[in-house]
Amino acid sequence: MTSLARAQRSLADPSVRHPLWPPLTEGCPVTSTAEVAYPLEVDYDYDAVPADLFEGTAAHGLERWAPLLPPLAAPGLGEGNTPLVELADGVWVKDESRNPTWSHKDRLNRVAVSAAVASGARGIVVSSSGNHGAAAAAYAARAGLPCAVFTSPAAPPAVASHLRSYGATVLTVPYADVRPLMRRIVDELGFHAVSSVTDSAHTGHPFGPEGYKTIAYELALALGRAPAAVHVPTGYGELLFGVAKGFQELARLGITRSVPRMYGVEPAAAGALTEALRSGRPAARVPVGPTAAYAIDCEVSGYRGVLAVRGTGGAARTVTEEQFAAARAELAAQGVWCETSAAAGLAGLRARGPDPAEEDGPVVCVVTSSGYKDVDTGREAVAPMDADWDSVRAMLAN
C-alpha cells in the first residue's frame, strides 16, 4: 500500500503548510518564535484512504497502516501488534514492552529512520536516556546506516551494551553540549536527527509521532470501539499526541464514534506538561528532582502534549514515587514486568480513583517499556542457600 502523506503543517497554525520533504526537524520556520519552536505534523489525503483499511486484524509491522503513515523507506523489525492485557477490574493494559527493542519507541523509529533513508542521510543521530536510543540504533542498523547516540552517564548500565550491540557510537557529554553537537553532526556530517534538536520547547521529529498512531488503530480493532480514556506515560508528549491523533483520524474516517480522553501522566519530580496546562502556555520548563522514572523526567514540555489533552478533554497528572512503585508491583503481579516510567499510566489511574464519566467504555493504560530498562535491574544477585528440604519448604510457605 502507498503512503497518502501529502504535506507537513504547523501545529501552531494548521493552515501553514510545507512540502512533505525535507522533514523540518527544527520546528515550523513560519510559526515558531524565539520563545517556542512549534512542531509540525503530517497531513494526508484522507479522502483516498482505502475503505477496507480497518477491516480484518492488526499485524506485526507498520506496513499494515502504510496509507496513514509517511513513506516507510526503511525495513522494519515486526514492530507493533502488541498484546492488550485485561486486569482484574476491567482496566486494559497495552503492553508496548513486546516490541522488538522492548519499548514503544520502535514505532516512532520505524517512521523516523525511514525519513532518514528517504532523505539520503548518511546516518542517524539521537539523544536518549535509553529506549529511544536503542530503537534508533536498531532501525539504523537494519537500514544499514551508522548511528550516534548521546546518552547520560547516569543511564542504566545495560544501556551502553544494548546500544553498542547494534553498532551504535555511544557518546556521553555534558547535557548542555548535546544539542549543539547534534546540530553539527547534522550540518557537517549529513546525519539525520530523530530526536529534538531545539532548545526552546521540544519539537522532535515531525514524522516520528505518526508511528504512535498505530497504537490507537490496534486498540480500536481489539476493543471494537474507542476506549473511554487512555492513560499514557508522558515525558515530551509525543506518544500522548500520536495516540490522540490516531483516534481523531478513526473518528474522522467513521471507524469509531468517539475520541477517548487522553491523560498524560508525569513524575511529580518533574511535571512540565502539567505546568504548561496550568499556566496556559504552549510549553513549560520546570526543575527536575530525583525520580526512579528517569525515562520521563523531562525539564521541558512540548506543544504536542498540550494539544492532545485539550483536544480530547483529558488532563495531565503527576504521581509520586510510591504511586509508581505500587503500579509497577500491580502490573508485575499480573505478569507484566515494566520499567518504573512505563507504569505511569496505571499509577495515574489508580491515584485518581474511579471516574463515573468513564463508565461508558473501556479504560486503557499504555505500558511503554520492559523492566529490563530500569536503573536498578540486575543489581541484586540471588544469595546461595542450603539445598535442604526444610529451607525450601519454609521459603515456599511464606
Coordinates of C-alpha atoms in Angstrom, one line a residue:
M1 CA 0.0 0.0 0.0
T2 CA 1.1 3.5 -0.8
S3 CA 1.5 6.4 1.7
L4 CA -1.1 9.1 1.4
A5 CA 1.1 11.6 3.2
R6 CA 1.0 15.0 1.4
A7 CA 2.5 17.8 3.5
Q8 CA 3.8 19.0 6.8
R9 CA 1.7 21.5 8.7
S10 CA 2.4 23.6 11.7
L11 CA 0.7 22.6 14.9
A12 CA 0.6 26.2 15.9
D13 CA -1.5 27.1 12.8
P14 CA -2.6 24.2 10.7
S15 CA -3.2 26.5 7.7
V16 CA 0.6 26.9 7.5
R17 CA 1.7 24.1 5.2
H18 CA 5.1 23.0 4.0
P19 CA 6.1 20.3 1.4
L20 CA 6.4 16.8 2.8
W21 CA 10.2 16.8 2.1
P22 CA 12.5 17.5 3.7
P23 CA 11.3 16.8 7.3
L24 CA 11.5 20.0 9.3
T25 CA 13.2 18.8 12.4
E26 CA 13.8 22.2 13.9
G27 CA 10.1 23.2 14.0
C28 CA 8.0 25.3 11.8
P29 CA 10.0 28.1 10.3
V30 CA 6.9 30.3 9.9
T31 CA 5.1 30.0 13.2
S32 CA 7.9 29.4 15.7
T33 CA 9.0 32.2 17.9
A34 CA 12.1 32.9 19.9
E35 CA 10.3 31.5 22.9
V36 CA 8.7 28.4 21.4
A37 CA 9.7 26.2 18.5
Y38 CA 6.4 24.8 17.3
P39 CA 6.5 21.3 15.9
L40 CA 4.8 20.0 12.7
E41 CA 2.6 17.1 11.9
V42 CA 2.0 15.2 8.7
D43 CA -1.2 15.7 6.7
Y44 CA -2.8 13.1 4.5
D45 CA -5.2 12.7 1.6
Y46 CA -7.9 11.3 3.9
D47 CA -10.5 11.1 1.1
A48 CA -8.3 8.4 -0.6
V49 CA -8.0 6.1 2.5
P50 CA -8.9 2.6 1.3
A51 CA -12.4 1.7 2.6
D52 CA -11.1 -1.7 3.9
L53 CA -8.0 -0.4 5.7
F54 CA -9.5 -1.1 9.1
E55 CA -11.1 -4.4 8.2
G56 CA -9.5 -7.6 9.5
T57 CA -7.0 -7.8 12.2
A58 CA -3.8 -6.0 13.2
A59 CA -0.4 -7.4 12.1
H60 CA 3.2 -7.1 13.1
G61 CA 5.0 -4.4 11.0
L62 CA 3.7 -0.9 10.4
E63 CA 3.2 -1.7 6.7
R64 CA -0.3 -2.7 7.8
W65 CA -1.1 1.0 8.1
A66 CA 1.0 2.4 5.3
P67 CA -1.6 4.7 3.8
L68 CA -1.8 6.7 7.0
L69 CA 1.9 6.9 7.7
P70 CA 4.8 8.7 6.0
P71 CA 6.6 6.6 3.4
L72 CA 8.2 3.6 5.1
A73 CA 11.5 3.6 3.3
A74 CA 13.4 1.7 6.0
P75 CA 12.9 -2.0 6.6
G76 CA 11.0 -3.0 9.7
L77 CA 11.5 -5.4 12.6
G78 CA 7.9 -6.6 13.1
E79 CA 7.0 -3.7 15.4
G80 CA 3.5 -3.2 16.7
N81 CA 0.6 -5.5 17.2
T82 CA 1.5 -5.7 20.9
P83 CA -0.7 -7.5 23.5
L84 CA -3.7 -6.0 25.2
V85 CA -4.0 -7.5 28.7
E86 CA -7.1 -7.1 30.9
L87 CA -6.6 -6.6 34.6
A88 CA -9.0 -8.0 37.2
D89 CA -11.0 -4.8 37.4
G90 CA -11.5 -4.5 33.7
V91 CA -8.8 -2.0 33.0
W92 CA -6.8 -2.8 29.9
V93 CA -3.0 -2.6 29.5
K94 CA -1.4 -2.1 26.1
D95 CA 2.0 -3.7 26.6
E96 CA 4.5 -2.0 24.4
S97 CA 7.4 -3.8 26.0
R98 CA 6.7 -6.6 23.5
N99 CA 8.2 -4.5 20.6
P100 CA 11.5 -5.6 19.0
T101 CA 13.7 -3.4 21.3
W102 CA 11.2 -3.7 24.2
S103 CA 9.6 -0.3 24.0
H104 CA 7.1 1.9 22.2
K105 CA 10.0 3.8 20.6
D106 CA 10.2 1.2 17.9
R107 CA 7.0 2.6 16.3
L108 CA 8.5 6.1 16.2
N109 CA 11.8 5.0 14.9
R110 CA 10.4 2.8 12.1
V111 CA 9.0 6.0 10.7
A112 CA 11.8 8.5 11.6
V113 CA 14.6 6.3 10.3
S114 CA 12.5 5.8 7.1
A115 CA 12.6 9.6 6.8
A116 CA 16.4 9.5 7.0
V117 CA 16.6 6.8 4.4
A118 CA 14.3 8.6 2.0
S119 CA 16.2 11.8 2.6
G120 CA 19.5 10.2 1.7
A121 CA 21.0 10.8 5.1
R122 CA 24.5 9.4 5.9
G123 CA 23.5 8.3 9.4
I124 CA 21.2 8.8 12.4
V125 CA 21.8 10.9 15.5
V126 CA 19.7 10.8 18.6
S127 CA 19.8 12.0 22.2
S128 CA 18.2 9.4 24.6
S129 CA 18.3 8.1 28.2
G130 CA 17.6 4.6 26.9
N131 CA 14.5 3.5 24.9
H132 CA 14.7 6.0 22.1
G133 CA 18.4 5.4 21.5
A134 CA 18.1 1.6 21.5
A135 CA 15.2 1.8 19.0
A136 CA 17.1 4.3 16.8
A137 CA 20.2 2.2 16.8
A138 CA 18.3 -1.0 15.9
Y139 CA 16.4 0.5 13.0
A140 CA 19.5 2.3 11.8
A141 CA 21.4 -1.0 11.8
R142 CA 18.5 -2.6 9.9
A143 CA 18.7 0.1 7.3
G144 CA 22.5 -0.1 7.0
L145 CA 23.1 3.4 8.5
P146 CA 25.6 4.4 11.2
C147 CA 24.0 5.7 14.4
A148 CA 25.3 8.2 17.0
V149 CA 23.6 8.1 20.4
F150 CA 24.1 10.8 23.1
T151 CA 23.2 9.3 26.4
S152 CA 23.6 10.1 30.1
P153 CA 26.3 8.6 32.2
A154 CA 23.5 8.1 34.8
A155 CA 21.6 5.8 32.4
P156 CA 21.2 2.1 33.4
P157 CA 24.4 0.1 33.0
A158 CA 22.8 -2.1 30.3
V159 CA 22.0 0.8 28.0
A160 CA 25.5 1.2 26.6
S161 CA 25.7 -2.5 25.9
H162 CA 22.3 -2.5 24.2
L163 CA 23.3 0.4 22.0
R164 CA 26.7 -1.0 21.1
S165 CA 25.2 -4.4 20.2
Y166 CA 23.7 -2.6 17.2
G167 CA 26.9 -1.0 16.2
A168 CA 26.0 2.5 17.5
T169 CA 28.6 5.0 18.7
V170 CA 27.7 5.9 22.3
L171 CA 28.6 9.5 23.3
T172 CA 28.4 10.8 26.9
V173 CA 29.0 14.6 27.1
P174 CA 27.7 17.3 29.4
Y175 CA 24.0 17.9 28.9
A176 CA 24.4 21.5 27.7
D177 CA 26.6 20.3 24.8
V178 CA 24.3 17.7 23.4
R179 CA 22.1 19.7 21.1
P180 CA 24.8 21.9 19.8
L181 CA 26.8 18.8 18.9
M182 CA 23.8 17.1 17.4
R183 CA 23.2 20.1 15.1
R184 CA 26.9 20.0 14.0
I185 CA 26.6 16.3 13.2
V186 CA 23.6 17.0 11.1
D187 CA 25.0 20.1 9.4
E188 CA 28.6 18.9 8.8
L189 CA 28.3 15.1 8.6
G190 CA 24.9 14.8 6.9
F191 CA 23.3 12.7 9.6
H192 CA 19.5 12.9 10.3
A193 CA 18.3 13.8 13.8
V194 CA 15.4 11.6 15.1
S195 CA 15.1 13.4 18.4
S196 CA 14.7 17.1 19.2
V197 CA 17.5 19.5 18.3
T198 CA 15.7 22.6 19.5
D199 CA 16.3 24.4 22.8
S200 CA 13.1 26.3 23.1
A201 CA 10.5 23.7 23.9
H202 CA 10.5 20.2 22.4
T203 CA 9.9 19.8 18.7
G204 CA 11.1 16.3 18.0
H205 CA 10.8 14.7 14.6
P206 CA 7.8 15.7 12.5
F207 CA 7.3 12.2 11.2
G208 CA 8.1 10.2 14.3
P209 CA 4.8 10.6 16.3
E210 CA 2.9 9.3 13.3
G211 CA 4.1 5.9 14.2
Y212 CA 2.4 6.1 17.6
K213 CA -1.0 6.5 15.9
T214 CA -0.9 2.8 15.2
I215 CA -1.5 2.1 18.9
A216 CA -4.9 3.8 18.5
Y217 CA -5.6 1.7 15.4
E218 CA -4.8 -1.5 17.2
L219 CA -6.8 -0.6 20.3
A220 CA -9.9 0.2 18.1
L221 CA -9.6 -3.1 16.3
A222 CA -9.1 -5.1 19.5
L223 CA -11.9 -3.5 21.5
G224 CA -14.3 -3.0 18.7
R225 CA -14.6 0.7 19.6
A226 CA -12.7 3.6 21.0
P227 CA -11.9 3.4 24.7
A228 CA -13.4 6.0 27.1
A229 CA -10.0 7.0 28.3
V230 CA -6.3 6.3 27.7
H231 CA -3.6 6.9 30.3
V232 CA -0.1 7.4 28.9
P233 CA 3.3 7.8 30.5
T234 CA 4.4 11.3 29.4
G235 CA 7.7 13.0 29.0
Y236 CA 7.8 15.2 26.0
G237 CA 4.2 14.3 25.0
E238 CA 4.9 12.7 21.6
L239 CA 3.3 9.4 22.5
L240 CA 0.3 11.2 24.0
F241 CA -0.1 13.2 20.8
G242 CA 0.3 10.3 18.5
V243 CA -2.3 8.1 20.2
A244 CA -4.7 11.0 20.3
K245 CA -4.2 11.8 16.6
G246 CA -4.8 8.2 15.7
F247 CA -8.2 8.2 17.5
Q248 CA -9.1 11.5 15.9
E249 CA -8.4 10.0 12.5
L250 CA -10.5 7.0 13.3
A251 CA -13.4 9.3 14.2
R252 CA -12.9 11.4 11.1
L253 CA -13.0 8.3 8.9
G254 CA -16.1 7.0 10.6
I255 CA -14.4 3.9 12.1
T256 CA -15.2 4.9 15.7
R257 CA -17.9 7.2 17.1
S258 CA -15.8 8.9 19.7
V259 CA -12.3 10.0 20.8
P260 CA -11.1 8.9 24.2
R261 CA -10.0 11.4 26.8
M262 CA -6.2 11.4 26.9
Y263 CA -4.4 11.6 30.2
G264 CA -0.7 12.4 30.3
V265 CA 1.0 11.1 33.5
E266 CA 4.3 12.5 34.7
P267 CA 6.5 12.1 37.7
A268 CA 5.8 14.6 40.5
A269 CA 9.5 15.3 40.4
A270 CA 9.1 17.0 37.0
G271 CA 5.6 17.7 35.5
A272 CA 6.4 20.1 32.6
L273 CA 3.2 19.3 30.8
T274 CA 1.1 19.8 33.9
E275 CA 2.7 23.2 34.4
A276 CA 2.2 24.2 30.8
L277 CA -1.5 23.4 31.1
R278 CA -1.8 25.1 34.4
S279 CA -0.2 28.3 33.2
G280 CA -1.8 28.3 29.8
R281 CA 1.5 28.3 27.9
P282 CA 2.3 26.2 24.8
A283 CA 5.3 24.7 26.7
A284 CA 6.9 25.0 30.1
R285 CA 10.3 24.4 31.7
V286 CA 10.5 23.0 35.3
P287 CA 13.1 21.9 37.7
V288 CA 13.6 18.1 37.9
G289 CA 14.0 16.3 41.1
P290 CA 15.2 12.7 41.8
T291 CA 12.9 10.0 40.5
A292 CA 13.0 6.4 39.5
A293 CA 11.0 7.3 36.4
Y294 CA 14.1 8.6 34.7
A295 CA 12.8 8.0 31.2
I296 CA 10.1 10.7 31.5
D297 CA 11.7 13.2 33.9
C298 CA 11.7 15.9 31.3
E299 CA 12.5 19.5 32.3
V300 CA 10.8 21.0 29.2
S301 CA 7.5 20.0 27.6
G302 CA 6.3 20.2 24.0
Y303 CA 3.2 21.7 22.4
R304 CA 2.1 18.3 21.2
G305 CA 1.1 17.2 24.7
V306 CA -1.0 20.4 25.3
L307 CA -2.9 19.8 22.1
A308 CA -3.6 16.1 22.9
V309 CA -5.0 16.9 26.3
R310 CA -7.0 19.9 25.3
G311 CA -8.3 18.3 22.1
T312 CA -9.7 15.3 23.9
G313 CA -11.0 16.8 27.1
G314 CA -8.3 14.9 29.1
A315 CA -5.8 16.1 31.7
A316 CA -2.2 15.9 32.8
R317 CA -1.4 14.3 36.2
T318 CA 1.6 13.8 38.3
V319 CA 2.3 10.8 40.5
T320 CA 4.6 10.2 43.4
E321 CA 7.4 7.6 43.7
E322 CA 5.2 5.5 46.0
Q323 CA 2.5 5.5 43.4
F324 CA 4.9 4.5 40.7
A325 CA 6.1 1.6 42.8
A326 CA 2.6 0.4 43.6
A327 CA 1.5 0.4 40.0
R328 CA 4.7 -1.4 38.9
A329 CA 4.1 -4.0 41.5
E330 CA 0.5 -4.4 40.5
L331 CA 1.5 -5.0 36.9
A332 CA 4.2 -7.5 37.8
A333 CA 1.7 -9.4 39.9
Q334 CA -0.4 -9.8 36.7
G335 CA 2.6 -10.9 34.6
V336 CA 3.6 -7.6 33.1
W337 CA 7.1 -6.5 34.1
C338 CA 7.8 -3.0 33.1
E339 CA 10.3 -0.2 34.0
T340 CA 9.1 2.3 36.5
S341 CA 8.5 5.0 33.9
A342 CA 6.3 2.6 32.0
A343 CA 3.9 2.2 34.9
A344 CA 3.0 5.9 34.9
G345 CA -0.3 5.4 33.1
L346 CA -1.7 2.9 35.6
A347 CA -0.2 4.9 38.5
G348 CA -2.1 7.9 37.4
L349 CA -5.3 6.0 37.0
R350 CA -5.0 4.4 40.5
A351 CA -4.1 7.7 42.1
R352 CA -7.1 9.4 40.8
G353 CA -9.6 6.7 41.5
P354 CA -12.7 5.7 39.6
D355 CA -14.3 8.3 37.3
P356 CA -18.0 7.9 36.7
A357 CA -17.5 9.6 33.3
E358 CA -15.5 6.6 32.2
E359 CA -18.2 4.0 32.8
D360 CA -19.3 4.4 29.2
G361 CA -16.4 2.4 27.8
P362 CA -13.1 0.6 28.4
V363 CA -10.1 2.3 30.0
V364 CA -6.6 1.6 28.7
C365 CA -3.2 2.2 30.3
V366 CA -0.2 2.2 27.9
V367 CA 2.8 0.4 29.4
T368 CA 5.8 1.7 27.4
S369 CA 8.8 -0.5 28.1
S370 CA 10.3 -3.6 29.7
G371 CA 11.6 -3.9 33.3
Y372 CA 15.0 -4.7 31.8
K373 CA 15.3 -1.0 31.1
D374 CA 15.1 0.1 34.7
V375 CA 18.1 1.6 36.6
D376 CA 18.0 -1.0 39.4
T377 CA 17.5 -4.0 37.3
G378 CA 20.2 -6.7 37.7
R379 CA 21.9 -5.1 40.7
E380 CA 20.7 -7.7 43.2
A381 CA 22.2 -11.2 43.0
V382 CA 20.4 -14.2 44.3
A383 CA 22.1 -15.4 47.5
P384 CA 23.1 -19.0 47.7
M385 CA 21.3 -21.3 50.2
D386 CA 21.5 -24.8 51.6
A387 CA 19.8 -27.4 49.5
D388 CA 17.8 -29.0 52.3
W389 CA 14.1 -29.6 52.1
D390 CA 13.2 -27.7 55.3
S391 CA 14.7 -24.5 53.9
V392 CA 12.9 -24.8 50.6
R393 CA 9.6 -25.6 52.3
A394 CA 10.0 -22.6 54.6
M395 CA 10.5 -20.3 51.8
L396 CA 7.5 -21.5 49.8
A397 CA 5.3 -21.5 52.9
N398 CA 5.7 -17.7 53.3

